[in-house]
Structure formats: structure tokens, C-alpha cells
mmCIF file of C-alpha atoms and ligand atoms in Angstrom:
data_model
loop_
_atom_site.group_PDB
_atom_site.id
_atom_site.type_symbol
_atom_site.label_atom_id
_atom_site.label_comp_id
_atom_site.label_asym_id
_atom_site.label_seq_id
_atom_site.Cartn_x
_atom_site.Cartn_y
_atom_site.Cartn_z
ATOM 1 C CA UNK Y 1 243.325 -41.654 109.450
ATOM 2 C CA UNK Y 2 242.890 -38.089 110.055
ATOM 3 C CA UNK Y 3 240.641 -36.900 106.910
ATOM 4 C CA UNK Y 4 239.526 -38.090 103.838
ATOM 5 C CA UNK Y 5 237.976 -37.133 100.724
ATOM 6 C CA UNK Y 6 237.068 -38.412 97.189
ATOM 7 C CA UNK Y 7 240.180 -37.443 96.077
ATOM 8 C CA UNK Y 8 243.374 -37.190 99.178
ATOM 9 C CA UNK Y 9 243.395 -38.418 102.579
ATOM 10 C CA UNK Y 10 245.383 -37.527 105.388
ATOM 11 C CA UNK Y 11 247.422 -40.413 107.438
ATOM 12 C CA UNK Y 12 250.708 -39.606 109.481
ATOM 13 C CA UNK Y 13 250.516 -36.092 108.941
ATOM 14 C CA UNK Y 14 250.624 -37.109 105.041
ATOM 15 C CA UNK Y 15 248.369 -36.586 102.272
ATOM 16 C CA UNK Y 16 247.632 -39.669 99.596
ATOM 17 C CA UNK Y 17 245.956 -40.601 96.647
ATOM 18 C CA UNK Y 18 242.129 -42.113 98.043
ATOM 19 C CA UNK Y 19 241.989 -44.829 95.875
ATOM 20 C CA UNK Y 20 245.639 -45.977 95.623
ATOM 21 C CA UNK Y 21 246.047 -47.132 98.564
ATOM 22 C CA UNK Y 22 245.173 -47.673 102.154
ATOM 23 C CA UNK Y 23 246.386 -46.682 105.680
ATOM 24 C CA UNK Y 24 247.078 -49.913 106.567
ATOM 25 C CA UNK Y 25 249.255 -50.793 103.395
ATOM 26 C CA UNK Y 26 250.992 -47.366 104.501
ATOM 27 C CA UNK Y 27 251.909 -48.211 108.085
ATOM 28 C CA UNK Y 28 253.134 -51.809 106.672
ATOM 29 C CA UNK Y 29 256.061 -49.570 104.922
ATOM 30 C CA UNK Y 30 257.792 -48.745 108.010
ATOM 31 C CA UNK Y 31 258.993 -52.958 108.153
ATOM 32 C CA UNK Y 32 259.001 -53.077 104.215
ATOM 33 C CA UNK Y 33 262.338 -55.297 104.100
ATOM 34 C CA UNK Y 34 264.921 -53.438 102.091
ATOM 35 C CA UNK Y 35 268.001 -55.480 100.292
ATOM 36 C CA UNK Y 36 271.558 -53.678 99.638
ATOM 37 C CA UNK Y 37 271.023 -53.913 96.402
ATOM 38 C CA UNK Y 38 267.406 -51.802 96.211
ATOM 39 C CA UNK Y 39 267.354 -48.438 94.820
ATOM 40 C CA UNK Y 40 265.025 -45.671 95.837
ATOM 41 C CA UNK Y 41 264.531 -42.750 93.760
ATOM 42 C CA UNK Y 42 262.333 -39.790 95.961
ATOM 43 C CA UNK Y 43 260.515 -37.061 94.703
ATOM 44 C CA UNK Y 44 257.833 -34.302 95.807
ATOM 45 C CA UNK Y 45 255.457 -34.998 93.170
ATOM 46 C CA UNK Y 46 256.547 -32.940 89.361
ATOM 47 C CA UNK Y 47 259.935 -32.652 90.329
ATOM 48 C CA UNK Y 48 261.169 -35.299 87.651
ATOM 49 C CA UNK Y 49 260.212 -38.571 88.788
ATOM 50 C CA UNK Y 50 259.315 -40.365 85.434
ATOM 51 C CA UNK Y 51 262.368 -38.640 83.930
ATOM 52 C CA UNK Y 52 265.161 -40.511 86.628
ATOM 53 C CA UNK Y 53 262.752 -43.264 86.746
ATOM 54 C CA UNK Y 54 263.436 -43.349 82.838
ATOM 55 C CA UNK Y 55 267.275 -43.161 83.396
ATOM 56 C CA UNK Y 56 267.399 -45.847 86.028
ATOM 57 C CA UNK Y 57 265.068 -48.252 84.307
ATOM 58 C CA UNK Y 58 267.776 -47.575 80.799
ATOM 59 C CA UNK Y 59 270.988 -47.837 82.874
ATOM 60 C CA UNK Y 60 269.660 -51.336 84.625
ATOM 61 C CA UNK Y 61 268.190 -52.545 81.502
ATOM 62 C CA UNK Y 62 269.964 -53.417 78.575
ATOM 63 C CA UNK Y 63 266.372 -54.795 76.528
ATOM 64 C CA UNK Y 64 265.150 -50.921 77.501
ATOM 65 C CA UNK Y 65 268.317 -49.292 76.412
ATOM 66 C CA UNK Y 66 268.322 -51.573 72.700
ATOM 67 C CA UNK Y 67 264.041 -51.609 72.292
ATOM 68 C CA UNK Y 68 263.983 -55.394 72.354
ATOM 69 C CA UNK Y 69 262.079 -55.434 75.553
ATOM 70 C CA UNK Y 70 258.498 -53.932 75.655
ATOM 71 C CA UNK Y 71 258.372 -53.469 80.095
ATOM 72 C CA UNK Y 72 256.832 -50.257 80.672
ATOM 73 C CA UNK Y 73 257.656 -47.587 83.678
ATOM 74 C CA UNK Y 74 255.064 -49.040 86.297
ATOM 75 C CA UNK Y 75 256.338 -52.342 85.951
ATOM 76 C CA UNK Y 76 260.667 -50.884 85.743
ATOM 77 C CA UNK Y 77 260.325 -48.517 88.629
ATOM 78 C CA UNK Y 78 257.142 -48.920 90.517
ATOM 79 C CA UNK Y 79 256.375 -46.689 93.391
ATOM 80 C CA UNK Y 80 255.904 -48.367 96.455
ATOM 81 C CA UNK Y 81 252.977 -46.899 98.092
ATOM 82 C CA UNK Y 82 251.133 -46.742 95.380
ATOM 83 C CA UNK Y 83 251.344 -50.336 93.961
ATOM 84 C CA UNK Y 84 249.175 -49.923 90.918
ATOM 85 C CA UNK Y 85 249.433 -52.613 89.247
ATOM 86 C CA UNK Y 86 249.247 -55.139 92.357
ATOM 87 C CA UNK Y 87 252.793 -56.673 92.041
ATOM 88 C CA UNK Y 88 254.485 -58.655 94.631
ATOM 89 C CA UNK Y 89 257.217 -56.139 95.544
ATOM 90 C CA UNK Y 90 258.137 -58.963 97.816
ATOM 91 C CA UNK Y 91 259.436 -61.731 95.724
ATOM 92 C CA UNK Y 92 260.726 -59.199 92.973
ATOM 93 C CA UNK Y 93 263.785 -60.229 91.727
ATOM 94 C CA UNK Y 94 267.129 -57.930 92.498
ATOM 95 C CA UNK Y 95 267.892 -55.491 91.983
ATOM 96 C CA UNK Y 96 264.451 -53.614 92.731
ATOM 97 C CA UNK Y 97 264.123 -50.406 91.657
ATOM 98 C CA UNK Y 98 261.296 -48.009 93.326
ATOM 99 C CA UNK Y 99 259.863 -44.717 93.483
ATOM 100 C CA UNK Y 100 258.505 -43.175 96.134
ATOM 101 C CA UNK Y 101 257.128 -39.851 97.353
ATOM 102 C CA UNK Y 102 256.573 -40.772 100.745
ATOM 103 C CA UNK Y 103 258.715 -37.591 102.982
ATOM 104 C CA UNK Y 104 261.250 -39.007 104.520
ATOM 105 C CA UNK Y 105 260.231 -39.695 108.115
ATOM 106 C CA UNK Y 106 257.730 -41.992 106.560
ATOM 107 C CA UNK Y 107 260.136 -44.396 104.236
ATOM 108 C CA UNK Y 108 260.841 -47.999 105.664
ATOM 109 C CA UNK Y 109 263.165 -48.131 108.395
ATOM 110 C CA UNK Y 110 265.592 -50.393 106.900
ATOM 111 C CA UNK Y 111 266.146 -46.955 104.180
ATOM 112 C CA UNK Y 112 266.460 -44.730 107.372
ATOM 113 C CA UNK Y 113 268.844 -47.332 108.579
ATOM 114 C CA UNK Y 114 271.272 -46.778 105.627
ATOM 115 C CA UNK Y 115 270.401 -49.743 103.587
ATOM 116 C CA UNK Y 116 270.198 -49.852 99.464
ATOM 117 C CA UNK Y 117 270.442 -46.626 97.912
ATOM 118 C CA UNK Y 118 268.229 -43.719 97.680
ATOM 119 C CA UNK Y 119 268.486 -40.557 94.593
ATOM 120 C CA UNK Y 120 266.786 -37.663 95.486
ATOM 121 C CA UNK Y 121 265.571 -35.397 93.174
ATOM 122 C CA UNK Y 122 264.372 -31.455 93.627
ATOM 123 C CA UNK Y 123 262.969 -29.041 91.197
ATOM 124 C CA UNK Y 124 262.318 -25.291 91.515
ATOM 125 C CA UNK Y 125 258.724 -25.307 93.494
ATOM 126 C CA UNK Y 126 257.438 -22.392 91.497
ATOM 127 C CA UNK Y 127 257.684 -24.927 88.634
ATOM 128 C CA UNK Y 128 256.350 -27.711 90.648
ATOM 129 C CA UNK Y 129 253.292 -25.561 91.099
ATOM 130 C CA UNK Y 130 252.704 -25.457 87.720
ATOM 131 C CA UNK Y 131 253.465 -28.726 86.602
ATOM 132 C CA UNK Y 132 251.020 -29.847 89.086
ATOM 133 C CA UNK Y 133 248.114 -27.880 88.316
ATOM 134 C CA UNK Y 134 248.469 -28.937 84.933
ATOM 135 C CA UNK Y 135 248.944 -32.249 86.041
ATOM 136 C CA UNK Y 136 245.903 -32.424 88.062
ATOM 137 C CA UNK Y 137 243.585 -32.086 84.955
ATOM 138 C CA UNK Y 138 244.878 -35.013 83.663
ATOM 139 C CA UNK Y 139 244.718 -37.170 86.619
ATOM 140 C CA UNK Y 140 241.551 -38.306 87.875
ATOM 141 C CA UNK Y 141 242.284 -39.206 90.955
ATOM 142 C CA UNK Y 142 242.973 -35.385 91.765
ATOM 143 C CA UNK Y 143 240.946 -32.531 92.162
ATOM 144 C CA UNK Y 144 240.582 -30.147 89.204
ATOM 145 C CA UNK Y 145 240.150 -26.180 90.262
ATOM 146 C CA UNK Y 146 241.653 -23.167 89.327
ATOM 147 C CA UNK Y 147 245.024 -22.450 89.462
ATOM 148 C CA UNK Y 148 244.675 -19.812 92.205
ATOM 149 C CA UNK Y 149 242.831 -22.508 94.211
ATOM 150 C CA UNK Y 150 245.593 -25.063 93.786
ATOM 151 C CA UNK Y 151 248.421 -22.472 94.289
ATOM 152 C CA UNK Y 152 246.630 -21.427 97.602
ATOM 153 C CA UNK Y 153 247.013 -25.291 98.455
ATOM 154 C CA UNK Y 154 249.786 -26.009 97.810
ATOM 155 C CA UNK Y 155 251.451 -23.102 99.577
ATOM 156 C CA UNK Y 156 249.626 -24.708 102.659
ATOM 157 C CA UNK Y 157 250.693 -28.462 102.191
ATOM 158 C CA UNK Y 158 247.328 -29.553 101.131
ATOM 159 C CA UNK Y 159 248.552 -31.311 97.687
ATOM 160 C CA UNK Y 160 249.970 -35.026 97.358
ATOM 161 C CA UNK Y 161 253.164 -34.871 98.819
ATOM 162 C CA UNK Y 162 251.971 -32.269 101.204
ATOM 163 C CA UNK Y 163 254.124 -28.746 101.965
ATOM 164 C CA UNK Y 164 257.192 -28.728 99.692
ATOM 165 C CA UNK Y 165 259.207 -27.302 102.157
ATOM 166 C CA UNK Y 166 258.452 -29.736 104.750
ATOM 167 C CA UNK Y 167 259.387 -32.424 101.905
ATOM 168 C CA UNK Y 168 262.592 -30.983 101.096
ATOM 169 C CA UNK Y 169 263.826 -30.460 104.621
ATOM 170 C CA UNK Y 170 263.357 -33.762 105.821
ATOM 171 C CA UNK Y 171 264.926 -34.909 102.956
ATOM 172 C CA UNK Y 172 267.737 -32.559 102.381
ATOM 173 C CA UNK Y 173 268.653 -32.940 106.417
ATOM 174 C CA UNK Y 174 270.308 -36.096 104.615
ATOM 175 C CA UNK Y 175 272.872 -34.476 102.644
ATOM 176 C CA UNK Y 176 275.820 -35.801 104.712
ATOM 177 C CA UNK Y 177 274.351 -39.259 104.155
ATOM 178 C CA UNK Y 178 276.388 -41.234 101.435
ATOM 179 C CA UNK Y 179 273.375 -43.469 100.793
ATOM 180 C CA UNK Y 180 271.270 -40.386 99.290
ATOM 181 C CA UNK Y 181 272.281 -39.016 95.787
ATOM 182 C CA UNK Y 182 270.728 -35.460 95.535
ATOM 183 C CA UNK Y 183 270.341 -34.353 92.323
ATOM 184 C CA UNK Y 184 268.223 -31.114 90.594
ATOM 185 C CA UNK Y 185 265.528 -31.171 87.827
ATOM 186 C CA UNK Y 186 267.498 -28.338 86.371
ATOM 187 C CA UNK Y 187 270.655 -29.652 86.828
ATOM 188 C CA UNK Y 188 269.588 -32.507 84.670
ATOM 189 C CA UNK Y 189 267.929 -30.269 82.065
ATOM 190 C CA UNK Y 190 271.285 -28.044 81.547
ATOM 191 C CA UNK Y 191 273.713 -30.980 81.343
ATOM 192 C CA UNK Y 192 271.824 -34.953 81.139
ATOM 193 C CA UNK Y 193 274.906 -36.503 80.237
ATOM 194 C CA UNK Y 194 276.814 -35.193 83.458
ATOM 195 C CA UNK Y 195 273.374 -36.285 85.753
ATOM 196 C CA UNK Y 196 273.538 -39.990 83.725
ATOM 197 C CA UNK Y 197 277.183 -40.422 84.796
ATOM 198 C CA UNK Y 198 276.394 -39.045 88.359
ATOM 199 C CA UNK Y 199 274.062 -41.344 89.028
ATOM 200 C CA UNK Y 200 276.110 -44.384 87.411
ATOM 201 C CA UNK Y 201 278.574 -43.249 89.396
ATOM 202 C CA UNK Y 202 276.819 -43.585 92.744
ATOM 203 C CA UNK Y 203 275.179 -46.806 91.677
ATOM 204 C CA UNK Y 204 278.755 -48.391 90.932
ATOM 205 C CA UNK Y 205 277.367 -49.145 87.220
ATOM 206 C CA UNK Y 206 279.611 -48.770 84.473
ATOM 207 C CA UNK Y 207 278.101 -48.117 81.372
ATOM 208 C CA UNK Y 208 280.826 -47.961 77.837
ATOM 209 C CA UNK Y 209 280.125 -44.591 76.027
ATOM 210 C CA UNK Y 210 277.492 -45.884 72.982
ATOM 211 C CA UNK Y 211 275.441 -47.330 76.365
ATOM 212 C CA UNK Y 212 275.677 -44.060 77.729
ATOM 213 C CA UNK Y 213 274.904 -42.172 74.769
ATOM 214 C CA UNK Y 214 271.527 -44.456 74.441
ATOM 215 C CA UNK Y 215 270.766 -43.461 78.152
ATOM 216 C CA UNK Y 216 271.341 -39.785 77.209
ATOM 217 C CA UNK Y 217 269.214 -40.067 73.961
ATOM 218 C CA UNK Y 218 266.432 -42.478 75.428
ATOM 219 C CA UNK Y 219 266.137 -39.670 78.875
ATOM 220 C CA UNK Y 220 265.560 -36.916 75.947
ATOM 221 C CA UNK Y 221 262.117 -34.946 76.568
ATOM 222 C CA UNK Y 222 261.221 -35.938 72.651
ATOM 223 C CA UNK Y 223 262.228 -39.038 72.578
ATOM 224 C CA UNK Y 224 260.248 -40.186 76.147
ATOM 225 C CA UNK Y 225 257.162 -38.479 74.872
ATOM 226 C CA UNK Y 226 256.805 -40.899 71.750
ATOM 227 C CA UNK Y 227 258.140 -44.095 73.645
ATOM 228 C CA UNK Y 228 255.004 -45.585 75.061
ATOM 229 C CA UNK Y 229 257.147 -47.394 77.691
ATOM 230 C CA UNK Y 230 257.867 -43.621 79.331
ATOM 231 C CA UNK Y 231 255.323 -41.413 78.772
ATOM 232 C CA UNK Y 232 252.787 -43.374 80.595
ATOM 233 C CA UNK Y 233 250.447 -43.611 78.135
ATOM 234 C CA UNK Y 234 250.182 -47.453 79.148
ATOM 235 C CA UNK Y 235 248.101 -46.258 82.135
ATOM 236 C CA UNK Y 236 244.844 -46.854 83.198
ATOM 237 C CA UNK Y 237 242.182 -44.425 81.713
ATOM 238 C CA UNK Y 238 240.917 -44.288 84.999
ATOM 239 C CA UNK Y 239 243.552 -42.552 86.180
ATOM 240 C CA UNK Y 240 245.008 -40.663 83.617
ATOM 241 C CA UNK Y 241 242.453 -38.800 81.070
ATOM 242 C CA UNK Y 242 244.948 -37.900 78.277
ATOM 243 C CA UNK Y 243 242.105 -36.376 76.376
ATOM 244 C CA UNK Y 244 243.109 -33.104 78.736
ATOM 245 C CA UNK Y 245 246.629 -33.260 78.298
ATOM 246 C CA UNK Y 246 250.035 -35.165 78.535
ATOM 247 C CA UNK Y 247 252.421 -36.400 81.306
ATOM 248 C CA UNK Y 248 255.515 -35.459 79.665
ATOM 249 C CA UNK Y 249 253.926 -31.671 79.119
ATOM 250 C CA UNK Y 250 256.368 -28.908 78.578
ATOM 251 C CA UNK Y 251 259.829 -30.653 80.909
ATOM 252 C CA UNK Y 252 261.213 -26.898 80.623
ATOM 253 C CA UNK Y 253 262.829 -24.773 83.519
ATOM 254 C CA UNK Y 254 260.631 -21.245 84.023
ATOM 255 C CA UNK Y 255 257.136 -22.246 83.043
ATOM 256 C CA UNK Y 256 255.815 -20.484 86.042
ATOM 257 C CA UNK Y 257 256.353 -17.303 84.901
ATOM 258 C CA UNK Y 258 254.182 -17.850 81.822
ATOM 259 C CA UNK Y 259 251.392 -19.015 84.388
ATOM 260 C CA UNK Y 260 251.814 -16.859 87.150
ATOM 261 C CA UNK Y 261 250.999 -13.280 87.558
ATOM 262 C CA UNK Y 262 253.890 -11.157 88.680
ATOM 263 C CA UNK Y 263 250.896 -10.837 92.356
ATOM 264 C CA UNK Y 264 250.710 -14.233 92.295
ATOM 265 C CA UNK Y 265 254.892 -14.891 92.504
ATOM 266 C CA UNK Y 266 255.054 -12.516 95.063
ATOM 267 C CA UNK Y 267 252.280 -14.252 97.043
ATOM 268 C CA UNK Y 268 254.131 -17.272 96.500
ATOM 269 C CA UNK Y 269 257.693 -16.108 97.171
ATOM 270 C CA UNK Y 270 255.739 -13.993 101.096
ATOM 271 C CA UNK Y 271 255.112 -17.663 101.901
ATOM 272 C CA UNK Y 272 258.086 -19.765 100.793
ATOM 273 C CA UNK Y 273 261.016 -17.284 100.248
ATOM 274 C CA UNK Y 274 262.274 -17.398 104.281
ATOM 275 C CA UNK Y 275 262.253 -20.767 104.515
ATOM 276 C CA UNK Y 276 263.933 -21.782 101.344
ATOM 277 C CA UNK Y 277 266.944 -19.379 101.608
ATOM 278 C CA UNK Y 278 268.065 -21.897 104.687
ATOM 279 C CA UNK Y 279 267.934 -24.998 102.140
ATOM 280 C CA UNK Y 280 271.051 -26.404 100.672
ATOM 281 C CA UNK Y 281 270.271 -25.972 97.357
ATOM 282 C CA UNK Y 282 270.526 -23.417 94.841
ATOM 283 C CA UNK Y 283 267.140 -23.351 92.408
ATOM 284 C CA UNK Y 284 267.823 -21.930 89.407
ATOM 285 C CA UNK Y 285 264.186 -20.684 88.028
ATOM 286 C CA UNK Y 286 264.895 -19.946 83.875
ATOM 287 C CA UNK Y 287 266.627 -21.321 81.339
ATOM 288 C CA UNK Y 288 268.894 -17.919 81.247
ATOM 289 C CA UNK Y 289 270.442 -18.495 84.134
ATOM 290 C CA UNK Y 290 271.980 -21.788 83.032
HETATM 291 S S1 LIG M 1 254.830 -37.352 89.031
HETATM 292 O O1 LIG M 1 253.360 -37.308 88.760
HETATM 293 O O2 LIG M 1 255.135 -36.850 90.349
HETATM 294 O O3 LIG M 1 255.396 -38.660 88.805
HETATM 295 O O4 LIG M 1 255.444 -36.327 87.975
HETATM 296 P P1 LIG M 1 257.000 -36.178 87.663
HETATM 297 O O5 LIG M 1 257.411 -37.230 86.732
HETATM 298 O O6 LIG M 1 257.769 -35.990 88.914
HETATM 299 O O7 LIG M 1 257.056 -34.769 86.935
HETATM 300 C C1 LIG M 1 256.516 -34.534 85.662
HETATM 301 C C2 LIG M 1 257.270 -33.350 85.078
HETATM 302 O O8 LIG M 1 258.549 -33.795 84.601
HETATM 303 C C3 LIG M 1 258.669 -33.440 83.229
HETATM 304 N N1 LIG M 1 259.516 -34.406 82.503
HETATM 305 C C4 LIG M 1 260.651 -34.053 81.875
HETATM 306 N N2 LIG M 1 261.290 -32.869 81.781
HETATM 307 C C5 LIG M 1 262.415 -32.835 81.027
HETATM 308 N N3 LIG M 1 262.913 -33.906 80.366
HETATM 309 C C6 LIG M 1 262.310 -35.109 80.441
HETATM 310 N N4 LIG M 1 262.821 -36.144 79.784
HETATM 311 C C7 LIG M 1 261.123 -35.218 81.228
HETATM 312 N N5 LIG M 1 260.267 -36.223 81.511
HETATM 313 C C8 LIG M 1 259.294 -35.704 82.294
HETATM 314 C C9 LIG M 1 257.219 -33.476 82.738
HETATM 315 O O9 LIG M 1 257.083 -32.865 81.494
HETATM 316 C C10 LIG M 1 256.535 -32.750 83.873
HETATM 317 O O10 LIG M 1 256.846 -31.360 83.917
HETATM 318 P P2 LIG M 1 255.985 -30.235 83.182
HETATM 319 O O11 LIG M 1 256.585 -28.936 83.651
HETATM 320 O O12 LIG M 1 254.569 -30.390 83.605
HETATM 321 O O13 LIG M 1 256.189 -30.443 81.716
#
């Protein structure tokens, strides 16, 4: 372990959550036994994890997609290295669905070795940012300080999930590998339906049009915010303090330029801009340009 604080600590180059979970339970990933049939869905932290882990959870479950089952998010998608709610990932019946945002060199080898099937999803990071400042008023587990203090960290890796760029070039060096589904936050928010049947697609799951219209409706911003089974209000208190705010927050495209100053953007874009232009993505960064 290379540093540690009340709130992150440092282990293979790779910040975590303190209390979540240990170094040891982190190396034990690397020989995690992966089936065919598991699904991984990868995030940098704010980038739409809850959202896809919505959509998978409704296009796997038919008692999520109809409300006769009451299963919430940490129990449908858990992430694997933070097991909050102790299961036995082990003996979970198939097909497992997980969520993870472990950077790629540090998922279980039997991932890197092409088994199950991994979605990865990216977001614009000047978004990110924002989401994850508010976020981290919310969260107990992670520090609370201004936003220039958290920008000023993040644009040096020191946040969960470490640099951004660092997480979305080990990741996106997989685009030529058919096991990994990459998909955009923004994508998603211009056309759901399109992302839905994407993903169905590369999951070989074939839902009839009503099923997919629930999935659609269900993955709505609104209608995840009142559904106690995706919003995460079922957490812990001690780790979410919804007293200062809500998971599902704003879910729009361009709330960074209501938080950052046009000093601040440019600060951001002196660090990031070089780097990004070589990624193979295009970010789209306001609802106008959809
Ligand atoms: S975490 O903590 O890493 O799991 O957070 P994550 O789920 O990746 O990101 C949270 C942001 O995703 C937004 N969100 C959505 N946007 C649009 N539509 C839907 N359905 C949706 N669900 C979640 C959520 O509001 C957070 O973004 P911000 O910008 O803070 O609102």
C-alpha cells in the first residue's frame, strides 16, 4: 500500500475508497474466476454507471422491467471491488452482472483474457468534474473541499478512479477488442433507445418492442430518481448523506459550464486538451451540439 488516508488510499498505482475495501481483497481480483456468461460494465467514476447499471439490471430482469420484484441496484449490478453489501460474488448464480471502476490493467485476468463481456462507458471529463464534486458532498466516504481544490485533484489523478486520462487510455487501447462495448454518456442522453438496442445487441438479448420501451422508460432520468431500486436511496446513511443532495442530480450534458469559470476551463482544457485530442472518441460537451 503506498498511502492512505481517512478517506482514499493508494494500492497499484490506484486510488480507493478507505473503508470499502482492502489491498488484499484488491490483489485477490487479478484470479477472480470469470464465466462466459459475466458481464462487466466499467466506468471512471460519474460517467453513468448507475444509469447502464439501470439498463442492464431492466434488460436481464423481467420482475425489474414489470415492478413485481423489489431487488435494488447493489444487489442487480454490484461492483466488485467494492462489495458493499458482503455478497458471495462466488456462488452467484449466472449470469452475474458487475460494475467496476477498477482501470483496466487492474481487472481480473480472465477479463483481460477475453472472457464474458465488458461495456464501457465515457462521459465528457469536464462534466465528470462536476458531477463529482457534487458527488463528493454527498458521499461520506469522500473528502468535501472546494471545487477549485477538487478540480486541482482531479486534473492530477488524485480522485477515485485516479487521472481520467490514464483511465480512458487503458481502456480505450481496447477498442479493437469485440469483448468491450464502448459506449458515451452523451450518446445515451441524445438517443436511449438506440444505446438500449446497442447494448442488447452486443449481449445477444432480444428484447420485443413493449420490453424495450419499458427499458427506455424505466432508464429515464425522472423515472430512476423516484424508483427507490435506482436512485440509491436504499444505501447506507453512512455512506451516502442525502440530506446534502441526490445521486441522480442534474444527468444533463454541459453542467460544467454553469460551475466553471471561463479561467477555470482553460486551466482545465492547459492540462487535459493534448492528451485527449489522441483519444478515439469524440466528447460532445452541450446539449446544442447534439
Ligand atoms: S458513480 O458514483 O461513479 O457510480 O456515479 P455514476 O452513476 O457513474 O454517475 C452519476 C451521474 O450520472 C447521472 N445519471 C443520469 N444521467 C442521465 N440519465 C439518467 N437516467 C441518469 N442516471 C444517473 C447522475 O445524475 C450523475 O450525474 P450528475 O451530472 O451529477 O447529475
Amino acid at each position: 500500500m503506498e498511502l492512505s488516508d481517512k478517506y482514499m488510499f493508494k494500492h497499484k498505482g490506484s486510488y480507493f475508497v478507505t473503508d470499502l475495501v482492502t489491498p488484499e481483497y484488491i490483489d485477490s481480483l487479478e484470479d477472480f474466476e470469470i464465466r462466459d456468461s459475466d458481464v462487466f460494465l466499467a466506468t471512471f467514476p460519474k460517467s453513468g454507471t448507475i444509469w447502464t447499471q439501470n439498463i442492464l439490471s431492466l434488460i436481464y430482469h423481467e420482475g425489474h422491467r414489470n415492478g413485481t420484484e423489489d431487488t435494488d441496484l447493489l444487489d442487480r449490478v454490484p461492483w466488485l471491488e467494492y462489495n458493499i453489501r458482503k455478497r458471495d460474488y462466488v456462488s452467484r448464480a449466472s449470469p452475474r452482472l458487475f460494475a467496476t471502476h477498477l482501470p483496466y490493467y487492474l481487472i481480473p485476468k480472465g477479463l483481460r483474457n477475453g472472457r464474458a463481456k465488458m461495456i464501457y462507458v465515457a462521459r465528457n471529463p469536464k462534466d465528470v468534474l462536476v458531477s463529482y464534486y457534487h458527488f463528493s458532498k454527498v458521499s461520506v466516504k469522500l473528502e468535501e473541499a472546494g471545487f477549485d481544490v477538487i478540480m486541482e485533484r482531479f486534473l492530477a489523478g488524485k480522485v477515485i478512479g485516479n487521472l481520467w486520462l490514464d483511465h480512458i487510455e487503458g481502456w480505450s487501447a481496447q477498442r479493437d477488442n469485440p469483448s468491450i462495448l464502448f459506449l458515451m454518456y452523451e450518446e445515451m442522453k441524445k438517443d436511449l433507445r438506440s444505446s438500449v438496442l446497442k447494448i442488447c445487441n452486443f449481449l445477444g438479448k432480444t428484447l420485443t418492442e413493449k420490453e424495450l420501451d419499458d427499458v427506455v422508460d424505466k432508464a429515464s432520468f425522472g423515472k430512476m430518481s423516484v424508483d427507490r431500486r435506482a436512485n440509491y436511496t436504499t444505501m447506507p446513511t453512512d455512506l451516502l448523506d442525502f440530506k446534502k443532495g441526490r445521486f441522480l442530480r442534474k444527468g444533463t450534458v454541459g453542467d460544467w459550464k454553469n460551475m466553471m469559470t471561463v479561467a477555470q476551463s482553460e486551466r482545465f482544457d492547459s492540462v487535459f486538451k493534448e492528451r485527449m485530442e489522441k483519444l478515439p472518441f469524440k466528447f460532445i460537451w452541450d446539449v446544442n451540439e447534439f
